[in-house]
Amino acid sequence: MSATENDPFLVNVIDVSHRTGEEIELHREFPVPEQLGEGFAKVLAGTPMTLDLRLDGLHDGILVAGNVHTTATSECVRCLDPLEIPVQVDFQELFPYSPTEDFDYTVHENHVNCEPVVRDAVVLSLPFQPLCDEGCWGLDPETGKKLNGPRAEQDAPIDPRWAALQALNTEKTGE
Ligand SMILES: [Zn+2]
């Protein structure tokens, strides 16, 4: 197997290249070769990815439309619980036969490289600040344990300094 055949994002387009109206569809499943994303949420190398592609031969280039499924891993930004985030994104990109200023990619040696397109689509879909739940209360700053509600409602031990003040207050109201 050559290096190009090993690259899951590289697609041979010889059957549709310069053949307007021709199309090919393909389905690939593979482990992600390289990590996608640099933020809290990322798709780690080795994570299973499913790629469904449809390539249409057009007059000026090849229209590549696809759908990608994978899983991102992260931590909740509030409570730090580990998270698995399902990722499912659609993308569409025209690869012209010859390079132009209007398009980022091009058909190269009868291949299109979908890697940058898939990468952009996946990374843009990842949550910037992932949460285990919209209502996550985060961690108790004292105990480091996950809170189940607002901190005041918990039976947290009262700071001894406040307890002393509270005692004074009770004495006053008792007069
Ligand atoms: Zn959380």
mmCIF file with all atom_site columns, C-alpha atoms and ligand atoms in Angstrom:
data_model
loop_
_atom_site.group_PDB
_atom_site.id
_atom_site.type_symbol
_atom_site.label_atom_id
_atom_site.label_alt_id
_atom_site.label_comp_id
_atom_site.label_asym_id
_atom_site.label_entity_id
_atom_site.label_seq_id
_atom_site.pdbx_PDB_ins_code
_atom_site.Cartn_x
_atom_site.Cartn_y
_atom_site.Cartn_z
_atom_site.occupancy
_atom_site.B_iso_or_equiv
_atom_site.pdbx_formal_charge
_atom_site.auth_seq_id
_atom_site.auth_comp_id
_atom_site.auth_asym_id
_atom_site.auth_atom_id
_atom_site.pdbx_PDB_model_num
ATOM   1   C  CA . MET A 1 1   ? 0.000   0.000  0.000   1.00 0.00 ? 1   MET A CA 1
ATOM   2   C  CA . SER A 1 2   ? 1.321   3.422  -0.899  1.00 0.00 ? 2   SER A CA 1
ATOM   3   C  CA . ALA A 1 3   ? 1.288   6.342  1.501   1.00 0.00 ? 3   ALA A CA 1
ATOM   4   C  CA . THR A 1 4   ? -1.631  7.960  -0.350  1.00 0.00 ? 4   THR A CA 1
ATOM   5   C  CA . GLU A 1 5   ? -3.756  4.817  -0.080  1.00 0.00 ? 5   GLU A CA 1
ATOM   6   C  CA . ASN A 1 6   ? -3.141  4.856  3.659   1.00 0.00 ? 6   ASN A CA 1
ATOM   7   C  CA . ASP A 1 7   ? -4.395  8.407  4.091   1.00 0.00 ? 7   ASP A CA 1
ATOM   8   C  CA . PRO A 1 8   ? -8.108  8.111  4.917   1.00 0.00 ? 8   PRO A CA 1
ATOM   9   C  CA . PHE A 1 9   ? -8.776  11.734 3.878   1.00 0.00 ? 9   PHE A CA 1
ATOM   10  C  CA . LEU A 1 10  ? -7.269  11.406 0.411   1.00 0.00 ? 10  LEU A CA 1
ATOM   11  C  CA . VAL A 1 11  ? -9.752  10.510 -2.333  1.00 0.00 ? 11  VAL A CA 1
ATOM   12  C  CA . ASN A 1 12  ? -8.932  9.468  -5.861  1.00 0.00 ? 12  ASN A CA 1
ATOM   13  C  CA . VAL A 1 13  ? -11.226 11.490 -8.122  1.00 0.00 ? 13  VAL A CA 1
ATOM   14  C  CA . ILE A 1 14  ? -10.193 10.152 -11.522 1.00 0.00 ? 14  ILE A CA 1
ATOM   15  C  CA . ASP A 1 15  ? -13.721 8.817  -12.167 1.00 0.00 ? 15  ASP A CA 1
ATOM   16  C  CA . VAL A 1 16  ? -15.322 12.271 -11.808 1.00 0.00 ? 16  VAL A CA 1
ATOM   17  C  CA . SER A 1 17  ? -12.471 14.592 -12.720 1.00 0.00 ? 17  SER A CA 1
ATOM   18  C  CA . HIS A 1 18  ? -13.441 16.659 -15.799 1.00 0.00 ? 18  HIS A CA 1
ATOM   19  C  CA . ARG A 1 19  ? -16.491 14.449 -16.212 1.00 0.00 ? 19  ARG A CA 1
ATOM   20  C  CA . THR A 1 20  ? -19.443 16.737 -15.563 1.00 0.00 ? 20  THR A CA 1
ATOM   21  C  CA . GLY A 1 21  ? -22.441 14.886 -14.178 1.00 0.00 ? 21  GLY A CA 1
ATOM   22  C  CA . GLU A 1 22  ? -20.460 11.919 -12.877 1.00 0.00 ? 22  GLU A CA 1
ATOM   23  C  CA . GLU A 1 23  ? -20.553 11.226 -9.161  1.00 0.00 ? 23  GLU A CA 1
ATOM   24  C  CA . ILE A 1 24  ? -19.030 8.865  -6.688  1.00 0.00 ? 24  ILE A CA 1
ATOM   25  C  CA . GLU A 1 25  ? -20.058 8.060  -3.160  1.00 0.00 ? 25  GLU A CA 1
ATOM   26  C  CA . LEU A 1 26  ? -17.904 6.471  -0.570  1.00 0.00 ? 26  LEU A CA 1
ATOM   27  C  CA . HIS A 1 27  ? -17.973 5.440  3.039   1.00 0.00 ? 27  HIS A CA 1
ATOM   28  C  CA . ARG A 1 28  ? -14.872 5.155  5.189   1.00 0.00 ? 28  ARG A CA 1
ATOM   29  C  CA . GLU A 1 29  ? -14.287 4.170  8.797   1.00 0.00 ? 29  GLU A CA 1
ATOM   30  C  CA . PHE A 1 30  ? -10.896 4.686  10.363  1.00 0.00 ? 30  PHE A CA 1
ATOM   31  C  CA . PRO A 1 31  ? -9.101  5.844  13.493  1.00 0.00 ? 31  PRO A CA 1
ATOM   32  C  CA . VAL A 1 32  ? -8.410  9.597  13.432  1.00 0.00 ? 32  VAL A CA 1
ATOM   33  C  CA . PRO A 1 33  ? -4.741  9.860  12.392  1.00 0.00 ? 33  PRO A CA 1
ATOM   34  C  CA . GLU A 1 34  ? -4.026  13.138 14.167  1.00 0.00 ? 34  GLU A CA 1
ATOM   35  C  CA . GLN A 1 35  ? -5.745  15.080 16.964  1.00 0.00 ? 35  GLN A CA 1
ATOM   36  C  CA . LEU A 1 36  ? -8.423  17.574 15.847  1.00 0.00 ? 36  LEU A CA 1
ATOM   37  C  CA . GLY A 1 37  ? -8.889  20.687 17.967  1.00 0.00 ? 37  GLY A CA 1
ATOM   38  C  CA . GLU A 1 38  ? -6.766  22.426 20.550  1.00 0.00 ? 38  GLU A CA 1
ATOM   39  C  CA . GLY A 1 39  ? -9.390  23.625 23.033  1.00 0.00 ? 39  GLY A CA 1
ATOM   40  C  CA . PHE A 1 40  ? -11.079 21.919 25.975  1.00 0.00 ? 40  PHE A CA 1
ATOM   41  C  CA . ALA A 1 41  ? -12.877 19.618 23.548  1.00 0.00 ? 41  ALA A CA 1
ATOM   42  C  CA . LYS A 1 42  ? -10.823 17.691 21.035  1.00 0.00 ? 42  LYS A CA 1
ATOM   43  C  CA . VAL A 1 43  ? -10.953 14.564 18.935  1.00 0.00 ? 43  VAL A CA 1
ATOM   44  C  CA . LEU A 1 44  ? -7.985  12.494 20.031  1.00 0.00 ? 44  LEU A CA 1
ATOM   45  C  CA . ALA A 1 45  ? -5.835  10.561 17.591  1.00 0.00 ? 45  ALA A CA 1
ATOM   46  C  CA . GLY A 1 46  ? -7.114  6.990  17.362  1.00 0.00 ? 46  GLY A CA 1
ATOM   47  C  CA . THR A 1 47  ? -10.782 7.896  17.939  1.00 0.00 ? 47  THR A CA 1
ATOM   48  C  CA . PRO A 1 48  ? -13.057 6.076  15.450  1.00 0.00 ? 48  PRO A CA 1
ATOM   49  C  CA . MET A 1 49  ? -14.311 8.319  12.640  1.00 0.00 ? 49  MET A CA 1
ATOM   50  C  CA . THR A 1 50  ? -16.900 7.644  9.968   1.00 0.00 ? 50  THR A CA 1
ATOM   51  C  CA . LEU A 1 51  ? -16.741 9.640  6.762   1.00 0.00 ? 51  LEU A CA 1
ATOM   52  C  CA . ASP A 1 52  ? -19.435 9.589  4.092   1.00 0.00 ? 52  ASP A CA 1
ATOM   53  C  CA . LEU A 1 53  ? -18.542 11.462 0.945   1.00 0.00 ? 53  LEU A CA 1
ATOM   54  C  CA . ARG A 1 54  ? -20.229 12.338 -2.294  1.00 0.00 ? 54  ARG A CA 1
ATOM   55  C  CA . LEU A 1 55  ? -18.133 13.793 -5.088  1.00 0.00 ? 55  LEU A CA 1
ATOM   56  C  CA . ASP A 1 56  ? -19.737 15.463 -8.092  1.00 0.00 ? 56  ASP A CA 1
ATOM   57  C  CA . GLY A 1 57  ? -17.826 16.250 -11.252 1.00 0.00 ? 57  GLY A CA 1
ATOM   58  C  CA . LEU A 1 58  ? -18.584 19.834 -12.263 1.00 0.00 ? 58  LEU A CA 1
ATOM   59  C  CA . HIS A 1 59  ? -17.333 21.979 -15.092 1.00 0.00 ? 59  HIS A CA 1
ATOM   60  C  CA . ASP A 1 60  ? -14.848 23.922 -12.935 1.00 0.00 ? 60  ASP A CA 1
ATOM   61  C  CA . GLY A 1 61  ? -14.011 21.409 -10.292 1.00 0.00 ? 61  GLY A CA 1
ATOM   62  C  CA . ILE A 1 62  ? -15.274 18.732 -7.983  1.00 0.00 ? 62  ILE A CA 1
ATOM   63  C  CA . LEU A 1 63  ? -17.923 19.385 -5.389  1.00 0.00 ? 63  LEU A CA 1
ATOM   64  C  CA . VAL A 1 64  ? -17.193 17.363 -2.275  1.00 0.00 ? 64  VAL A CA 1
ATOM   65  C  CA . ALA A 1 65  ? -20.074 17.008 0.176   1.00 0.00 ? 65  ALA A CA 1
ATOM   66  C  CA . GLY A 1 66  ? -19.788 14.875 3.224   1.00 0.00 ? 66  GLY A CA 1
ATOM   67  C  CA . ASN A 1 67  ? -20.836 13.923 6.671   1.00 0.00 ? 67  ASN A CA 1
ATOM   68  C  CA . VAL A 1 68  ? -18.474 13.059 9.473   1.00 0.00 ? 68  VAL A CA 1
ATOM   69  C  CA . HIS A 1 69  ? -19.201 11.206 12.720  1.00 0.00 ? 69  HIS A CA 1
ATOM   70  C  CA . THR A 1 70  ? -16.798 10.944 15.586  1.00 0.00 ? 70  THR A CA 1
ATOM   71  C  CA . THR A 1 71  ? -16.482 11.581 19.325  1.00 0.00 ? 71  THR A CA 1
ATOM   72  C  CA . ALA A 1 72  ? -14.724 14.430 21.079  1.00 0.00 ? 72  ALA A CA 1
ATOM   73  C  CA . THR A 1 73  ? -13.390 14.135 24.601  1.00 0.00 ? 73  THR A CA 1
ATOM   74  C  CA . SER A 1 74  ? -13.296 16.943 27.110  1.00 0.00 ? 74  SER A CA 1
ATOM   75  C  CA . GLU A 1 75  ? -13.815 17.923 30.703  1.00 0.00 ? 75  GLU A CA 1
ATOM   76  C  CA . CYS A 1 76  ? -16.736 19.945 31.989  1.00 0.00 ? 76  CYS A CA 1
ATOM   77  C  CA . VAL A 1 77  ? -15.277 23.443 32.458  1.00 0.00 ? 77  VAL A CA 1
ATOM   78  C  CA . ARG A 1 78  ? -17.131 23.811 35.775  1.00 0.00 ? 78  ARG A CA 1
ATOM   79  C  CA . CYS A 1 79  ? -16.861 20.442 37.538  1.00 0.00 ? 79  CYS A CA 1
ATOM   80  C  CA . LEU A 1 80  ? -14.037 18.830 35.531  1.00 0.00 ? 80  LEU A CA 1
ATOM   81  C  CA . ASP A 1 81  ? -16.014 15.619 34.987  1.00 0.00 ? 81  ASP A CA 1
ATOM   82  C  CA . PRO A 1 82  ? -14.772 13.785 31.894  1.00 0.00 ? 82  PRO A CA 1
ATOM   83  C  CA . LEU A 1 83  ? -17.072 14.192 28.901  1.00 0.00 ? 83  LEU A CA 1
ATOM   84  C  CA . GLU A 1 84  ? -17.600 12.379 25.632  1.00 0.00 ? 84  GLU A CA 1
ATOM   85  C  CA . ILE A 1 85  ? -19.224 14.623 23.055  1.00 0.00 ? 85  ILE A CA 1
ATOM   86  C  CA . PRO A 1 86  ? -20.759 13.061 19.946  1.00 0.00 ? 86  PRO A CA 1
ATOM   87  C  CA . VAL A 1 87  ? -19.736 14.952 16.823  1.00 0.00 ? 87  VAL A CA 1
ATOM   88  C  CA . GLN A 1 88  ? -21.758 14.866 13.634  1.00 0.00 ? 88  GLN A CA 1
ATOM   89  C  CA . VAL A 1 89  ? -21.145 17.526 11.001  1.00 0.00 ? 89  VAL A CA 1
ATOM   90  C  CA . ASP A 1 90  ? -21.905 18.095 7.343   1.00 0.00 ? 90  ASP A CA 1
ATOM   91  C  CA . PHE A 1 91  ? -19.574 19.932 5.043   1.00 0.00 ? 91  PHE A CA 1
ATOM   92  C  CA . GLN A 1 92  ? -19.382 20.939 1.414   1.00 0.00 ? 92  GLN A CA 1
ATOM   93  C  CA . GLU A 1 93  ? -16.446 22.302 -0.516  1.00 0.00 ? 93  GLU A CA 1
ATOM   94  C  CA . LEU A 1 94  ? -15.609 22.919 -4.151  1.00 0.00 ? 94  LEU A CA 1
ATOM   95  C  CA . PHE A 1 95  ? -12.175 21.751 -5.225  1.00 0.00 ? 95  PHE A CA 1
ATOM   96  C  CA . PRO A 1 96  ? -11.400 23.551 -8.510  1.00 0.00 ? 96  PRO A CA 1
ATOM   97  C  CA . TYR A 1 97  ? -9.246  21.780 -11.119 1.00 0.00 ? 97  TYR A CA 1
ATOM   98  C  CA . SER A 1 98  ? -6.791  24.640 -11.110 1.00 0.00 ? 98  SER A CA 1
ATOM   99  C  CA . PRO A 1 99  ? -5.880  26.862 -8.172  1.00 0.00 ? 99  PRO A CA 1
ATOM   100 C  CA . THR A 1 100 ? -7.784  30.163 -7.912  1.00 0.00 ? 100 THR A CA 1
ATOM   101 C  CA . GLU A 1 101 ? -7.822  32.920 -5.330  1.00 0.00 ? 101 GLU A CA 1
ATOM   102 C  CA . ASP A 1 102 ? -11.455 32.244 -4.498  1.00 0.00 ? 102 ASP A CA 1
ATOM   103 C  CA . PHE A 1 103 ? -10.941 28.723 -3.237  1.00 0.00 ? 103 PHE A CA 1
ATOM   104 C  CA . ASP A 1 104 ? -8.682  27.320 -0.574  1.00 0.00 ? 104 ASP A CA 1
ATOM   105 C  CA . TYR A 1 105 ? -8.227  23.869 -2.060  1.00 0.00 ? 105 TYR A CA 1
ATOM   106 C  CA . THR A 1 106 ? -7.626  22.292 -5.409  1.00 0.00 ? 106 THR A CA 1
ATOM   107 C  CA . VAL A 1 107 ? -7.655  18.923 -7.155  1.00 0.00 ? 107 VAL A CA 1
ATOM   108 C  CA . HIS A 1 108 ? -4.079  17.706 -7.037  1.00 0.00 ? 108 HIS A CA 1
ATOM   109 C  CA . GLU A 1 109 ? -2.789  14.785 -9.089  1.00 0.00 ? 109 GLU A CA 1
ATOM   110 C  CA . ASN A 1 110 ? -6.273  13.272 -9.440  1.00 0.00 ? 110 ASN A CA 1
ATOM   111 C  CA . HIS A 1 111 ? -6.820  13.430 -5.676  1.00 0.00 ? 111 HIS A CA 1
ATOM   112 C  CA . VAL A 1 112 ? -8.625  15.697 -3.274  1.00 0.00 ? 112 VAL A CA 1
ATOM   113 C  CA . ASN A 1 113 ? -7.436  15.948 0.301   1.00 0.00 ? 113 ASN A CA 1
ATOM   114 C  CA . CYS A 1 114 ? -10.463 16.286 2.589   1.00 0.00 ? 114 CYS A CA 1
ATOM   115 C  CA . GLU A 1 115 ? -8.386  16.542 5.744   1.00 0.00 ? 115 GLU A CA 1
ATOM   116 C  CA . PRO A 1 116 ? -8.435  20.362 6.117   1.00 0.00 ? 116 PRO A CA 1
ATOM   117 C  CA . VAL A 1 117 ? -12.149 20.500 5.265   1.00 0.00 ? 117 VAL A CA 1
ATOM   118 C  CA . VAL A 1 118 ? -13.043 17.783 7.761   1.00 0.00 ? 118 VAL A CA 1
ATOM   119 C  CA . ARG A 1 119 ? -10.760 19.321 10.365  1.00 0.00 ? 119 ARG A CA 1
ATOM   120 C  CA . ASP A 1 120 ? -12.383 22.769 10.020  1.00 0.00 ? 120 ASP A CA 1
ATOM   121 C  CA . ALA A 1 121 ? -15.910 21.351 10.104  1.00 0.00 ? 121 ALA A CA 1
ATOM   122 C  CA . VAL A 1 122 ? -15.191 19.240 13.193  1.00 0.00 ? 122 VAL A CA 1
ATOM   123 C  CA . VAL A 1 123 ? -13.242 21.890 15.109  1.00 0.00 ? 123 VAL A CA 1
ATOM   124 C  CA . LEU A 1 124 ? -15.884 24.570 14.456  1.00 0.00 ? 124 LEU A CA 1
ATOM   125 C  CA . SER A 1 125 ? -18.590 22.248 15.764  1.00 0.00 ? 125 SER A CA 1
ATOM   126 C  CA . LEU A 1 126 ? -16.836 21.601 19.083  1.00 0.00 ? 126 LEU A CA 1
ATOM   127 C  CA . PRO A 1 127 ? -18.210 23.455 22.107  1.00 0.00 ? 127 PRO A CA 1
ATOM   128 C  CA . PHE A 1 128 ? -15.905 26.230 23.265  1.00 0.00 ? 128 PHE A CA 1
ATOM   129 C  CA . GLN A 1 129 ? -16.794 25.738 26.936  1.00 0.00 ? 129 GLN A CA 1
ATOM   130 C  CA . PRO A 1 130 ? -18.126 22.194 27.312  1.00 0.00 ? 130 PRO A CA 1
ATOM   131 C  CA . LEU A 1 131 ? -20.482 21.486 30.203  1.00 0.00 ? 131 LEU A CA 1
ATOM   132 C  CA . CYS A 1 132 ? -21.659 18.135 31.598  1.00 0.00 ? 132 CYS A CA 1
ATOM   133 C  CA . ASP A 1 133 ? -25.029 19.837 31.959  1.00 0.00 ? 133 ASP A CA 1
ATOM   134 C  CA . GLU A 1 134 ? -26.254 23.389 31.306  1.00 0.00 ? 134 GLU A CA 1
ATOM   135 C  CA . GLY A 1 135 ? -27.088 23.649 34.997  1.00 0.00 ? 135 GLY A CA 1
ATOM   136 C  CA . CYS A 1 136 ? -23.808 22.251 36.306  1.00 0.00 ? 136 CYS A CA 1
ATOM   137 C  CA . TRP A 1 137 ? -23.020 23.926 39.643  1.00 0.00 ? 137 TRP A CA 1
ATOM   138 C  CA . GLY A 1 138 ? -19.336 23.222 39.452  1.00 0.00 ? 138 GLY A CA 1
ATOM   139 C  CA . LEU A 1 139 ? -17.122 22.402 42.412  1.00 0.00 ? 139 LEU A CA 1
ATOM   140 C  CA . ASP A 1 140 ? -17.329 23.515 46.008  1.00 0.00 ? 140 ASP A CA 1
ATOM   141 C  CA . PRO A 1 141 ? -14.332 25.845 46.445  1.00 0.00 ? 141 PRO A CA 1
ATOM   142 C  CA . GLU A 1 142 ? -13.767 24.466 49.966  1.00 0.00 ? 142 GLU A CA 1
ATOM   143 C  CA . THR A 1 143 ? -14.232 20.744 49.620  1.00 0.00 ? 143 THR A CA 1
ATOM   144 C  CA . GLY A 1 144 ? -13.457 20.384 45.907  1.00 0.00 ? 144 GLY A CA 1
ATOM   145 C  CA . LYS A 1 145 ? -16.522 18.159 45.611  1.00 0.00 ? 145 LYS A CA 1
ATOM   146 C  CA . LYS A 1 146 ? -19.116 18.508 42.905  1.00 0.00 ? 146 LYS A CA 1
ATOM   147 C  CA . LEU A 1 147 ? -22.042 20.692 43.981  1.00 0.00 ? 147 LEU A CA 1
ATOM   148 C  CA . ASN A 1 148 ? -25.608 19.546 43.428  1.00 0.00 ? 148 ASN A CA 1
ATOM   149 C  CA . GLY A 1 149 ? -27.101 22.988 43.884  1.00 0.00 ? 149 GLY A CA 1
ATOM   150 C  CA . PRO A 1 150 ? -26.177 26.543 44.796  1.00 0.00 ? 150 PRO A CA 1
ATOM   151 C  CA . ARG A 1 151 ? -23.633 26.493 47.555  1.00 0.00 ? 151 ARG A CA 1
ATOM   152 C  CA . ALA A 1 152 ? -25.807 28.401 50.080  1.00 0.00 ? 152 ALA A CA 1
ATOM   153 C  CA . GLU A 1 153 ? -28.453 25.681 49.972  1.00 0.00 ? 153 GLU A CA 1
ATOM   154 C  CA . GLN A 1 154 ? -26.023 22.975 50.961  1.00 0.00 ? 154 GLN A CA 1
ATOM   155 C  CA . ASP A 1 155 ? -25.471 21.965 54.558  1.00 0.00 ? 155 ASP A CA 1
ATOM   156 C  CA . ALA A 1 156 ? -21.968 23.280 54.329  1.00 0.00 ? 156 ALA A CA 1
ATOM   157 C  CA . PRO A 1 157 ? -20.271 23.901 57.651  1.00 0.00 ? 157 PRO A CA 1
ATOM   158 C  CA . ILE A 1 158 ? -20.413 27.590 58.538  1.00 0.00 ? 158 ILE A CA 1
ATOM   159 C  CA . ASP A 1 159 ? -17.103 29.370 58.731  1.00 0.00 ? 159 ASP A CA 1
ATOM   160 C  CA . PRO A 1 160 ? -16.299 29.673 62.483  1.00 0.00 ? 160 PRO A CA 1
ATOM   161 C  CA . ARG A 1 161 ? -15.764 33.447 62.137  1.00 0.00 ? 161 ARG A CA 1
ATOM   162 C  CA . TRP A 1 162 ? -19.280 33.852 60.736  1.00 0.00 ? 162 TRP A CA 1
ATOM   163 C  CA . ALA A 1 163 ? -20.651 31.505 63.354  1.00 0.00 ? 163 ALA A CA 1
ATOM   164 C  CA . ALA A 1 164 ? -19.371 33.889 66.044  1.00 0.00 ? 164 ALA A CA 1
ATOM   165 C  CA . LEU A 1 165 ? -21.106 36.840 64.356  1.00 0.00 ? 165 LEU A CA 1
ATOM   166 C  CA . GLN A 1 166 ? -24.262 34.834 63.979  1.00 0.00 ? 166 GLN A CA 1
ATOM   167 C  CA . ALA A 1 167 ? -24.215 34.095 67.682  1.00 0.00 ? 167 ALA A CA 1
ATOM   168 C  CA . LEU A 1 168 ? -23.931 37.833 68.420  1.00 0.00 ? 168 LEU A CA 1
ATOM   169 C  CA . ASN A 1 169 ? -26.888 38.509 66.113  1.00 0.00 ? 169 ASN A CA 1
ATOM   170 C  CA . THR A 1 170 ? -28.977 35.908 67.853  1.00 0.00 ? 170 THR A CA 1
ATOM   171 C  CA . GLU A 1 171 ? -28.165 37.481 71.238  1.00 0.00 ? 171 GLU A CA 1
ATOM   172 C  CA . LYS A 1 172 ? -29.217 40.913 69.974  1.00 0.00 ? 172 LYS A CA 1
ATOM   173 C  CA . THR A 1 173 ? -32.517 39.750 68.517  1.00 0.00 ? 173 THR A CA 1
ATOM   174 C  CA . GLY A 1 174 ? -33.119 37.850 71.731  1.00 0.00 ? 174 GLY A CA 1
ATOM   175 C  CA . GLU A 1 175 ? -33.260 41.135 73.745  1.00 0.00 ? 175 GLU A CA 1
HETATM 176 ZN ZN . ZN  B 2 .   ? -20.068 19.795 35.195  1.00 0.00 ? 1   ZN  B ZN 1
#
